[in-house]
Amino acid sequence: MPTESGSCSAARQAKQKRKSHSLSIRRTNSSEQERTGLPRDMLEGQDSKLPSSVRSTLLELFGQIEREFENLYIENLELRREIETLNERLAAEGQAIDGAELSKGQLKTKASHSTSQLSQKLKTTYKASTSKIVSSFKTTTSRAVCQLVKEYIGHRDGIWDVSVARTQPVVLGTASADHTALLWSIETGRSLAKYTGHVGSASGDQTAHVWRYAVQLPAPQPVADSSVRIPRDPPLLPQQQLCGEDEVECSDKDEPDADADPSSECPTIRAPLTSLKSHQGVVIAADWLVGHDQELTHCCTHPTQRLVVTSSRDTTFRLWDFRDPSIHSVNVFQGHTDTVTSAVFTVGDNVVSGSDDRTVKVWDLKNMRSPIATIRTDSAINRINVCVGQKIIALPHDNRQVRLFDMSGVRLARLPRSSRQGHRRMVCGSAWSEDHPVCNLFTWGFDRQAIGWNINIPALLQEK
C-alpha cells in the first residue's frame, strides 16, 4: 500500500507538470499572437490619408517581406547550428589524431579555417536569397527599353481589335464597341478616317464589312528631347501615384475624356463595299470551321502553310490542316483549364496559346502532347501576339498590365504603368509592328484607347 500511494503521487505530480507546461505553451502562443497582431492593429487604427485599399495592399506586401526575411533568419540559425556541429566534430577529430592531442593553436587554426569556409557559404546563401527578394521588387526595365510613345484617344467605348496596315500608307486601324472603326496616323496620333457602317459594336451586328479608304498622312512633327517630358495633367498627389504591379483602383475620371472627340474632324465613311451576312452571332473570329463545342475566341493562319489554329471557350484550341485538298484533318488540344483566348503561330513549328487560366503555353507542332514551355501569371491573359523576328511574346492582362516574355518562358519586361500613363482598364490585346521606326508594339483595352510603344529590343535582349 505505501508503495502504491507513492506511485500514485508521482503520477499525479507528472500530470500536473504536463498540465502546467501545456498552459505555459498556450500562454506563450497567445502572447506571440497578440504581439504579432499588435502592429497591424496599431497601423490600421492610425489616421492616414491613404485609401483603405492602398493601406491593405501595403500591409499585405510588408507581411510578405517579413515572412521572406523570417525564412532567411531561420536558415541563418540552421547554418549557425551546422557551424557549431562541425566545429565540435573537428575538435573531436583533432583530439584523436595519432592518439595525441593537438595544441590549442593548431586546433584554433583548423577550426577558424572551417569556420571561414562556412561563413563564406552563409554569406553566399544569404546574398542569393536576399537578391531574389530585392529583384522581385525591382523595376524590370528602364525607360530607355520600353517607352510609351503615343496614345490614340477618340473612341467612346472599349476597343476590341487593332491592326497595322501592311502596305503604304502605314496606318493604325481600331475597331470599337462604340459601333465605329478609326484609322490613325501612327506618328502623330491623329484620326484620319472614321467608318460608321455598323449598327452594332464592331461587329456585334453579326456582319463583316469590307470598305475602302483613301487617307493622306500628315507631315511628321519634330521629335522633342525624350529626356524632357511635358506632363499633360497637373502634378498628382502622392496617394494618386501609387499604381504598380499590385493593382490600385483608378476612378473613371482618370480615363480619357470622350467628350472631346478628335475623330469628329476626320472624314466619315458610312457605307461598305461588301457586307458579309452569313454569321449567326457576334463576329469575333472566323467560325466557319465547325468543330468546337462553344463559340470561338480567336483564329490565326500560318504565314506560309495551309494551316489554321482556332481557340474557343470550350478550353481547347484546334489545328486545322488544309495542305492536302482531299483530307481536311483537325487536331484537338486540351492543355488549358479555362477559356483559350488566343492561339497564334510563330516562326518555325511553334504555336503559342493563352488562356483565362492565367497561363501561356508554347507548343511544338511536331510533338503536341505536352508544351515545351509554360508561363504562369497572376491574371487572365487576353489576345497575345508574338514578335516573329525576335520571338518575344506580348501578354495583355485583365489587371491592366502588359508583360513581355521570350519563347522559353523567361520574363523580359513589364511595360510601365502608373496613374499617369498606361492602360486604366483591362488590356484586350497586343500587336507587334516590327518594322515601324516609331512604334513597334500596340496595345488596346476597355479604357477606350490604344497605345503605341517603342520597345528597344536589342537592349531588352541584352538585359535578359
Short mmCIF file of C-alpha atoms in Angstrom, two decimals:
data_model
loop_
_atom_site.label_atom_id
_atom_site.label_comp_id
_atom_site.label_asym_id
_atom_site.label_seq_id
_atom_site.Cartn_x
_atom_site.Cartn_y
_atom_site.Cartn_z
CA MET A 1 0.00 0.00 0.00
CA PRO A 2 2.69 2.60 0.79
CA THR A 3 4.34 1.71 -2.49
CA GLU A 4 1.11 2.19 -4.43
CA SER A 5 0.39 5.54 -2.80
CA GLY A 6 3.89 6.72 -3.67
CA SER A 7 3.48 5.77 -7.33
CA CYS A 8 0.06 7.49 -7.46
CA SER A 9 1.51 10.69 -6.03
CA ALA A 10 4.36 10.58 -8.55
CA ALA A 11 1.90 10.13 -11.43
CA ARG A 12 -0.20 12.99 -10.10
CA GLN A 13 2.85 15.27 -9.95
CA ALA A 14 3.82 14.35 -13.51
CA LYS A 15 0.28 15.03 -14.72
CA GLN A 16 0.26 18.45 -13.02
CA LYS A 17 3.66 19.21 -14.53
CA ARG A 18 2.40 18.38 -18.03
CA LYS A 19 -0.70 20.50 -17.49
CA SER A 20 1.34 23.49 -16.32
CA HIS A 21 3.71 23.02 -19.27
CA SER A 22 0.83 22.99 -21.78
CA LEU A 23 -0.66 26.03 -20.05
CA SER A 24 2.63 27.89 -20.38
CA ILE A 25 2.79 26.95 -24.08
CA ARG A 26 -0.72 28.29 -24.65
CA ARG A 27 0.16 31.48 -22.83
CA THR A 28 3.33 31.84 -24.88
CA ASN A 29 1.45 31.29 -28.15
CA SER A 30 -1.29 33.72 -27.20
CA SER A 31 1.25 36.34 -26.22
CA GLU A 32 3.06 35.84 -29.55
CA GLN A 33 -0.21 36.21 -31.46
CA GLU A 34 -1.03 39.36 -29.54
CA ARG A 35 2.45 40.68 -30.19
CA THR A 36 2.29 39.95 -33.95
CA GLY A 37 -1.23 41.30 -34.26
CA LEU A 38 -0.49 44.48 -32.33
CA PRO A 39 1.46 46.39 -35.01
CA ARG A 40 -1.18 45.70 -37.66
CA ASP A 41 -3.98 46.87 -35.34
CA MET A 42 -1.98 49.96 -34.45
CA LEU A 43 -1.34 50.66 -38.15
CA GLU A 44 -4.99 50.17 -39.04
CA GLY A 45 -6.06 52.44 -36.21
CA GLN A 46 -3.76 55.29 -37.15
CA ASP A 47 -5.07 58.22 -39.15
CA SER A 48 -3.81 58.17 -42.71
CA LYS A 49 -4.60 59.92 -45.95
CA LEU A 50 -4.10 56.72 -47.93
CA PRO A 51 -7.21 54.91 -49.21
CA SER A 52 -8.10 51.76 -47.28
CA SER A 53 -7.42 49.56 -50.34
CA VAL A 54 -3.92 51.02 -50.69
CA ARG A 55 -3.19 50.57 -46.99
CA SER A 56 -4.37 46.95 -47.00
CA THR A 57 -2.22 46.26 -50.07
CA LEU A 58 0.83 47.82 -48.41
CA LEU A 59 0.24 45.84 -45.20
CA GLU A 60 0.00 42.64 -47.22
CA LEU A 61 3.23 43.45 -49.09
CA PHE A 62 5.10 44.23 -45.87
CA GLY A 63 3.78 40.98 -44.43
CA GLN A 64 5.24 39.09 -47.37
CA ILE A 65 8.59 40.86 -46.90
CA GLU A 66 8.55 39.98 -43.20
CA ARG A 67 7.86 36.32 -43.97
CA GLU A 68 10.72 36.22 -46.51
CA PHE A 69 13.20 37.66 -44.01
CA GLU A 70 11.87 35.34 -41.32
CA ASN A 71 12.70 32.39 -43.58
CA LEU A 72 16.19 33.84 -44.10
CA TYR A 73 16.59 34.23 -40.35
CA ILE A 74 15.62 30.58 -39.80
CA GLU A 75 18.09 29.48 -42.48
CA ASN A 76 20.73 31.61 -40.77
CA LEU A 77 20.10 29.87 -37.44
CA GLU A 78 20.30 26.45 -39.09
CA LEU A 79 23.61 27.34 -40.72
CA ARG A 80 24.96 28.54 -37.38
CA ARG A 81 23.98 25.23 -35.80
CA GLU A 82 25.77 23.43 -38.62
CA ILE A 83 28.87 25.52 -37.92
CA GLU A 84 28.78 24.59 -34.24
CA THR A 85 28.28 20.89 -35.06
CA LEU A 86 31.18 20.89 -37.50
CA ASN A 87 33.40 22.71 -35.02
CA GLU A 88 32.61 20.10 -32.35
CA ARG A 89 33.31 17.28 -34.81
CA LEU A 90 36.54 18.97 -35.86
CA ALA A 91 37.61 19.28 -32.23
CA ALA A 92 36.85 15.59 -31.61
CA GLU A 93 38.80 14.56 -34.70
CA GLY A 94 41.69 16.76 -33.64
CA GLN A 95 41.94 15.05 -30.27
CA ALA A 96 42.01 11.57 -31.85
CA ILE A 97 44.73 12.15 -34.46
CA ASP A 98 47.62 9.68 -33.86
CA GLY A 99 46.42 9.23 -30.32
CA ALA A 100 47.82 12.61 -29.34
CA GLU A 101 46.15 15.96 -28.63
CA LEU A 102 46.61 18.86 -30.96
CA SER A 103 47.85 22.05 -29.50
CA LYS A 104 45.32 24.81 -28.92
CA GLY A 105 46.93 26.94 -31.62
CA GLN A 106 46.71 24.17 -34.24
CA LEU A 107 43.13 23.35 -33.29
CA LYS A 108 42.18 27.02 -33.37
CA THR A 109 43.75 27.42 -36.81
CA LYS A 110 41.90 24.40 -38.21
CA ALA A 111 38.61 25.45 -36.64
CA SER A 112 38.96 29.01 -37.91
CA HIS A 113 39.63 27.69 -41.42
CA SER A 114 36.46 25.58 -41.32
CA THR A 115 34.52 28.47 -39.82
CA SER A 116 35.68 30.83 -42.56
CA GLN A 117 34.54 28.37 -45.23
CA LEU A 118 31.14 28.02 -43.64
CA SER A 119 30.80 31.77 -43.11
CA GLN A 120 31.56 32.25 -46.80
CA LYS A 121 28.86 29.70 -47.61
CA LEU A 122 26.49 31.53 -45.29
CA LYS A 123 27.22 34.87 -46.96
CA THR A 124 26.70 33.36 -50.41
CA THR A 125 23.38 31.78 -49.40
CA TYR A 126 22.20 34.97 -47.70
CA LYS A 127 23.21 37.10 -50.66
CA ALA A 128 21.44 34.81 -53.13
CA SER A 129 18.27 34.74 -51.03
CA THR A 130 18.14 38.48 -50.50
CA SER A 131 18.88 39.16 -54.15
CA LYS A 132 15.78 37.15 -55.06
CA ILE A 133 13.70 39.31 -52.72
CA VAL A 134 15.18 42.56 -54.00
CA SER A 135 14.83 41.53 -57.63
CA SER A 136 11.14 40.83 -57.13
CA PHE A 137 10.62 44.45 -56.07
CA LYS A 138 12.94 45.97 -58.69
CA THR A 139 11.60 47.58 -61.83
CA THR A 140 12.31 45.08 -64.55
CA THR A 141 13.23 47.52 -67.25
CA SER A 142 14.38 51.07 -67.60
CA ARG A 143 12.54 53.78 -69.50
CA ALA A 144 15.10 53.52 -72.29
CA VAL A 145 14.00 49.94 -73.04
CA CYS A 146 10.18 50.31 -73.01
CA GLN A 147 8.75 53.74 -73.79
CA LEU A 148 5.16 54.89 -74.22
CA VAL A 149 5.22 56.87 -77.47
CA LYS A 150 1.65 57.74 -78.41
CA GLU A 151 -1.90 57.37 -77.09
CA TYR A 152 -4.69 57.05 -79.66
CA ILE A 153 -7.76 58.50 -77.96
CA GLY A 154 -11.06 59.01 -79.77
CA HIS A 155 -13.36 56.04 -79.22
CA ARG A 156 -16.31 56.30 -76.85
CA ASP A 157 -16.20 52.67 -75.74
CA GLY A 158 -13.77 49.79 -75.34
CA ILE A 159 -11.57 48.76 -78.27
CA TRP A 160 -11.94 45.17 -79.48
CA ASP A 161 -9.21 44.89 -82.08
CA VAL A 162 -6.27 46.75 -83.63
CA SER A 163 -4.40 46.16 -86.89
CA VAL A 164 -1.48 47.82 -88.67
CA ALA A 165 -1.58 48.24 -92.47
CA ARG A 166 0.98 46.14 -94.33
CA THR A 167 1.17 48.45 -97.33
CA GLN A 168 1.72 52.17 -97.80
CA PRO A 169 0.44 54.35 -96.31
CA VAL A 170 1.06 52.57 -93.00
CA VAL A 171 -1.83 53.46 -90.68
CA LEU A 172 -3.29 52.03 -87.48
CA GLY A 173 -6.85 50.68 -87.53
CA THR A 174 -9.02 50.26 -84.42
CA ALA A 175 -12.45 48.62 -84.05
CA SER A 176 -14.56 49.58 -81.05
CA ALA A 177 -17.74 48.72 -79.18
CA ASP A 178 -18.97 52.26 -79.98
CA HIS A 179 -20.07 50.96 -83.46
CA THR A 180 -17.14 52.66 -85.24
CA ALA A 181 -13.74 51.87 -86.69
CA LEU A 182 -11.00 54.51 -86.88
CA LEU A 183 -7.82 54.91 -88.91
CA TRP A 184 -4.92 56.73 -87.21
CA SER A 185 -1.62 58.29 -88.10
CA ILE A 186 0.90 56.30 -86.07
CA GLU A 187 3.39 59.14 -85.82
CA THR A 188 1.04 61.99 -84.84
CA GLY A 189 -1.82 60.13 -83.15
CA ARG A 190 -4.41 61.98 -85.29
CA SER A 191 -7.50 60.16 -86.57
CA LEU A 192 -7.56 60.10 -90.38
CA ALA A 193 -10.88 58.41 -91.18
CA LYS A 194 -13.94 57.04 -89.38
CA TYR A 195 -16.15 54.15 -90.50
CA THR A 196 -19.74 54.16 -89.19
CA GLY A 197 -21.35 51.43 -91.31
CA HIS A 198 -22.01 49.02 -88.44
CA VAL A 199 -25.21 49.20 -86.40
CA GLY A 200 -23.69 47.25 -83.51
CA SER A 201 -20.33 47.13 -81.79
CA ALA A 202 -17.76 46.18 -84.40
CA SER A 203 -19.01 43.67 -85.16
CA GLY A 204 -21.92 42.94 -82.87
CA ASP A 205 -24.41 43.33 -85.74
CA GLN A 206 -23.45 39.84 -86.99
CA THR A 207 -21.81 41.17 -90.16
CA ALA A 208 -18.31 41.72 -91.52
CA HIS A 209 -17.77 44.77 -93.75
CA VAL A 210 -15.23 45.46 -96.47
CA TRP A 211 -14.72 49.19 -97.10
CA ARG A 212 -12.29 51.36 -99.00
CA TYR A 213 -10.36 54.31 -97.60
CA ALA A 214 -8.07 56.98 -99.01
CA VAL A 215 -6.05 58.96 -96.49
CA GLN A 216 -3.15 61.38 -96.60
CA LEU A 217 -0.65 61.13 -93.79
CA PRO A 218 0.11 64.43 -92.02
CA ALA A 219 3.65 65.75 -92.01
CA PRO A 220 5.60 64.26 -89.08
CA GLN A 221 6.19 66.64 -86.20
CA PRO A 222 9.74 67.25 -84.96
CA VAL A 223 10.66 64.84 -82.20
CA ALA A 224 11.28 66.55 -78.87
CA ASP A 225 14.04 65.64 -76.45
CA SER A 226 12.95 62.36 -74.88
CA SER A 227 14.70 63.23 -71.63
CA VAL A 228 12.26 66.09 -71.01
CA ARG A 229 8.65 65.02 -70.74
CA ILE A 230 5.97 67.70 -70.51
CA PRO A 231 3.14 66.48 -68.31
CA ARG A 232 -0.34 66.60 -69.78
CA ASP A 233 -2.03 66.95 -66.41
CA PRO A 234 -1.22 68.90 -63.24
CA PRO A 235 1.02 67.13 -60.72
CA LEU A 236 -0.74 64.37 -58.83
CA LEU A 237 -0.95 63.99 -55.09
CA PRO A 238 1.25 61.30 -53.54
CA GLN A 239 -1.69 58.98 -52.92
CA GLN A 240 -2.62 59.16 -56.61
CA GLN A 241 0.80 57.93 -57.74
CA LEU A 242 0.52 54.51 -56.14
CA CYS A 243 -0.17 52.31 -59.17
CA GLY A 244 2.17 49.42 -59.81
CA GLU A 245 2.41 45.63 -60.04
CA ASP A 246 -0.27 45.21 -57.38
CA GLU A 247 -3.28 46.98 -58.71
CA VAL A 248 -4.82 50.12 -57.26
CA GLU A 249 -8.27 51.02 -58.50
CA CYS A 250 -8.36 54.20 -60.57
CA SER A 251 -11.60 56.12 -60.85
CA ASP A 252 -13.50 56.74 -64.07
CA LYS A 253 -12.38 60.36 -64.13
CA ASP A 254 -8.83 59.13 -64.79
CA GLU A 255 -9.91 57.75 -68.17
CA PRO A 256 -9.52 59.67 -71.42
CA ASP A 257 -12.12 62.36 -71.91
CA ALA A 258 -14.57 61.08 -74.52
CA ASP A 259 -16.43 64.37 -74.78
CA ALA A 260 -13.56 65.93 -76.71
CA ASP A 261 -13.94 63.74 -79.81
CA PRO A 262 -10.96 64.22 -82.17
CA SER A 263 -12.50 61.84 -84.70
CA SER A 264 -15.35 64.29 -85.45
CA GLU A 265 -12.98 66.34 -87.63
CA CYS A 266 -11.86 63.46 -89.87
CA PRO A 267 -13.71 62.18 -92.99
CA THR A 268 -16.50 59.69 -92.30
CA ILE A 269 -17.20 56.57 -94.37
CA ARG A 270 -20.77 55.35 -93.91
CA ALA A 271 -21.29 52.54 -96.43
CA PRO A 272 -19.26 49.36 -97.09
CA LEU A 273 -18.23 47.96 -100.45
CA THR A 274 -19.30 44.48 -99.36
CA SER A 275 -21.23 43.19 -96.36
CA LEU A 276 -20.88 39.54 -95.26
CA LYS A 277 -24.09 38.48 -93.51
CA SER A 278 -23.76 34.72 -93.08
CA HIS A 279 -22.92 34.80 -89.36
CA GLN A 280 -25.43 33.83 -86.70
CA GLY A 281 -23.84 35.65 -83.78
CA VAL A 282 -21.41 38.36 -82.80
CA VAL A 283 -18.44 38.31 -85.19
CA ILE A 284 -15.29 37.94 -83.10
CA ALA A 285 -13.49 35.24 -85.07
CA ALA A 286 -13.81 33.05 -88.16
CA ASP A 287 -16.42 30.48 -87.14
CA TRP A 288 -16.83 28.68 -90.47
CA LEU A 289 -14.69 25.82 -89.13
CA VAL A 290 -17.26 23.60 -87.41
CA GLY A 291 -15.99 21.50 -84.52
CA HIS A 292 -15.74 23.49 -81.30
CA ASP A 293 -18.35 22.90 -78.60
CA GLN A 294 -18.62 26.61 -77.75
CA GLU A 295 -18.01 29.93 -79.50
CA LEU A 296 -14.62 30.82 -80.92
CA THR A 297 -12.42 33.50 -79.41
CA HIS A 298 -9.64 33.78 -81.99
CA CYS A 299 -8.43 32.47 -85.34
CA CYS A 300 -4.92 32.55 -86.84
CA THR A 301 -3.50 31.34 -90.16
CA HIS A 302 0.02 30.05 -90.73
CA PRO A 303 2.18 32.57 -92.65
CA THR A 304 3.44 30.07 -95.24
CA GLN A 305 1.40 26.84 -94.96
CA ARG A 306 -2.28 25.98 -95.28
CA LEU A 307 -2.75 25.63 -91.52
CA VAL A 308 -5.29 27.33 -89.26
CA VAL A 309 -5.44 27.36 -85.46
CA THR A 310 -8.64 28.31 -83.65
CA SER A 311 -9.27 28.89 -79.93
CA SER A 312 -12.55 28.62 -78.07
CA ARG A 313 -14.41 28.99 -74.81
CA ASP A 314 -14.56 25.19 -74.61
CA THR A 315 -10.97 25.28 -73.11
CA THR A 316 -9.44 23.82 -76.28
CA PHE A 317 -7.64 25.05 -79.36
CA ARG A 318 -7.69 23.16 -82.65
CA LEU A 319 -5.25 22.83 -85.51
CA TRP A 320 -6.83 22.55 -88.95
CA ASP A 321 -4.71 21.12 -91.79
CA PHE A 322 -5.71 22.03 -95.36
CA ARG A 323 -2.41 21.12 -97.04
CA ASP A 324 -3.98 18.04 -98.61
CA PRO A 325 -7.13 19.10 -100.55
CA SER A 326 -8.63 15.62 -100.25
CA ILE A 327 -8.20 15.35 -96.46
CA HIS A 328 -9.03 18.13 -94.01
CA SER A 329 -7.67 16.89 -90.69
CA VAL A 330 -8.19 18.54 -87.32
CA ASN A 331 -6.32 18.01 -84.05
CA VAL A 332 -7.80 18.98 -80.67
CA PHE A 333 -5.52 20.14 -77.84
CA GLN A 334 -6.71 20.28 -74.23
CA GLY A 335 -3.80 21.95 -72.49
CA HIS A 336 -5.81 24.60 -70.61
CA THR A 337 -8.44 24.54 -67.86
CA ASP A 338 -10.36 27.69 -68.87
CA THR A 339 -11.28 29.67 -71.98
CA VAL A 340 -8.44 29.77 -74.53
CA THR A 341 -8.43 33.44 -75.50
CA SER A 342 -5.98 33.14 -78.41
CA ALA A 343 -3.58 30.80 -80.18
CA VAL A 344 -1.03 32.03 -82.72
CA PHE A 345 1.66 30.61 -84.98
CA THR A 346 5.28 31.68 -84.60
CA VAL A 347 8.47 31.18 -86.56
CA GLY A 348 9.16 27.54 -87.30
CA ASP A 349 6.79 24.90 -85.99
CA ASN A 350 5.60 26.52 -82.77
CA VAL A 351 2.16 27.56 -81.52
CA VAL A 352 1.62 29.84 -78.53
CA SER A 353 -1.71 29.69 -76.65
CA GLY A 354 -3.03 31.99 -73.91
CA SER A 355 -5.92 31.37 -71.57
CA ASP A 356 -8.12 32.73 -68.80
CA ASP A 357 -6.48 30.11 -66.57
CA ARG A 358 -3.57 32.61 -66.25
CA THR A 359 -1.12 30.55 -68.29
CA VAL A 360 0.58 30.85 -71.66
CA LYS A 361 1.95 27.69 -73.26
CA VAL A 362 4.40 27.20 -76.11
CA TRP A 363 3.86 24.08 -78.24
CA ASP A 364 5.86 22.26 -80.88
CA LEU A 365 3.77 21.20 -83.87
CA LYS A 366 5.89 18.07 -84.23
CA ASN A 367 5.04 16.92 -80.70
CA MET A 368 1.88 18.46 -79.23
CA ARG A 369 1.49 16.03 -76.33
CA SER A 370 2.91 18.49 -73.82
CA PRO A 371 4.07 22.14 -74.00
CA ILE A 372 7.75 22.91 -74.32
CA ALA A 373 7.34 25.97 -72.06
CA THR A 374 4.67 27.21 -69.63
CA ILE A 375 4.33 30.79 -68.39
CA ARG A 376 2.29 31.22 -65.19
CA THR A 377 0.97 34.69 -64.36
CA ASP A 378 -1.23 36.39 -61.77
CA SER A 379 -4.07 37.42 -64.11
CA ALA A 380 -6.13 36.17 -67.03
CA ILE A 381 -4.49 36.63 -70.43
CA ASN A 382 -6.20 38.10 -73.48
CA ARG A 383 -5.15 38.24 -77.15
CA ILE A 384 -1.42 37.57 -77.29
CA ASN A 385 0.95 38.40 -80.13
CA VAL A 386 4.47 37.22 -80.97
CA CYS A 387 7.29 39.32 -82.41
CA VAL A 388 8.27 36.95 -85.19
CA GLY A 389 11.81 38.25 -85.74
CA GLN A 390 12.91 38.20 -82.08
CA LYS A 391 10.45 35.59 -80.71
CA ILE A 392 9.09 37.86 -77.96
CA ILE A 393 5.56 37.25 -76.66
CA ALA A 394 3.44 40.24 -75.57
CA LEU A 395 0.94 39.27 -72.85
CA PRO A 396 -2.03 41.63 -72.24
CA HIS A 397 -3.73 41.02 -68.87
CA ASP A 398 -7.08 41.63 -67.23
CA ASN A 399 -5.26 43.51 -64.44
CA ARG A 400 -4.12 46.27 -66.88
CA GLN A 401 -0.54 45.01 -67.14
CA VAL A 402 1.37 44.10 -70.30
CA ARG A 403 4.36 41.78 -69.91
CA LEU A 404 6.98 40.55 -72.37
CA PHE A 405 8.38 37.00 -72.31
CA ASP A 406 10.67 35.03 -74.56
CA MET A 407 9.73 31.66 -76.06
CA SER A 408 11.43 29.72 -73.24
CA GLY A 409 9.23 31.39 -70.62
CA VAL A 410 11.73 33.94 -69.27
CA ARG A 411 10.21 37.29 -68.35
CA LEU A 412 11.90 40.15 -70.18
CA ALA A 413 9.94 43.26 -69.18
CA ARG A 414 6.75 44.77 -67.84
CA LEU A 415 5.55 47.81 -69.73
CA PRO A 416 5.49 50.89 -67.46
CA ARG A 417 2.10 51.72 -65.98
CA SER A 418 1.08 54.32 -63.43
CA SER A 419 -1.80 56.67 -62.73
CA ARG A 420 -0.45 58.99 -65.45
CA GLN A 421 0.39 56.56 -68.26
CA GLY A 422 -0.57 53.13 -69.47
CA HIS A 423 -3.92 51.39 -69.52
CA ARG A 424 -6.54 52.13 -66.88
CA ARG A 425 -8.80 49.17 -67.63
CA MET A 426 -8.45 45.61 -68.91
CA VAL A 427 -5.97 45.26 -71.81
CA CYS A 428 -7.76 43.37 -74.60
CA GLY A 429 -4.87 42.62 -76.93
CA SER A 430 -1.44 43.37 -78.37
CA ALA A 431 0.05 43.61 -81.86
CA TRP A 432 3.68 43.91 -82.98
CA SER A 433 4.76 46.09 -85.91
CA GLU A 434 8.43 45.18 -86.03
CA ASP A 435 9.49 47.36 -88.96
CA HIS A 436 7.90 50.62 -87.85
CA PRO A 437 10.54 53.12 -86.69
CA VAL A 438 8.32 54.92 -84.15
CA CYS A 439 6.01 52.35 -82.56
CA ASN A 440 6.76 48.64 -82.82
CA LEU A 441 4.14 47.42 -80.30
CA PHE A 442 0.48 48.40 -79.91
CA THR A 443 -1.89 47.55 -77.07
CA TRP A 444 -5.58 48.34 -76.60
CA GLY A 445 -8.24 47.88 -73.98
CA PHE A 446 -11.52 48.77 -72.33
CA ASP A 447 -10.21 52.20 -71.31
CA ARG A 448 -11.21 53.39 -74.84
CA GLN A 449 -7.66 53.96 -76.04
CA ALA A 450 -4.89 52.27 -77.99
CA ILE A 451 -1.26 52.87 -77.02
CA GLY A 452 1.83 52.76 -79.21
CA TRP A 453 5.08 51.64 -77.56
CA ASN A 454 8.69 51.73 -78.63
CA ILE A 455 10.47 48.60 -77.38
CA ASN A 456 14.25 48.73 -77.67
CA ILE A 457 14.53 45.04 -78.49
CA PRO A 458 18.37 44.83 -78.63
CA ALA A 459 18.64 46.46 -75.18
CA LEU A 460 15.85 44.23 -73.90
CA LEU A 461 17.59 41.06 -75.03
CA GLN A 462 20.88 42.33 -73.64
CA GLU A 463 19.32 42.68 -70.17
CA LYS A 464 17.98 39.13 -70.41
#
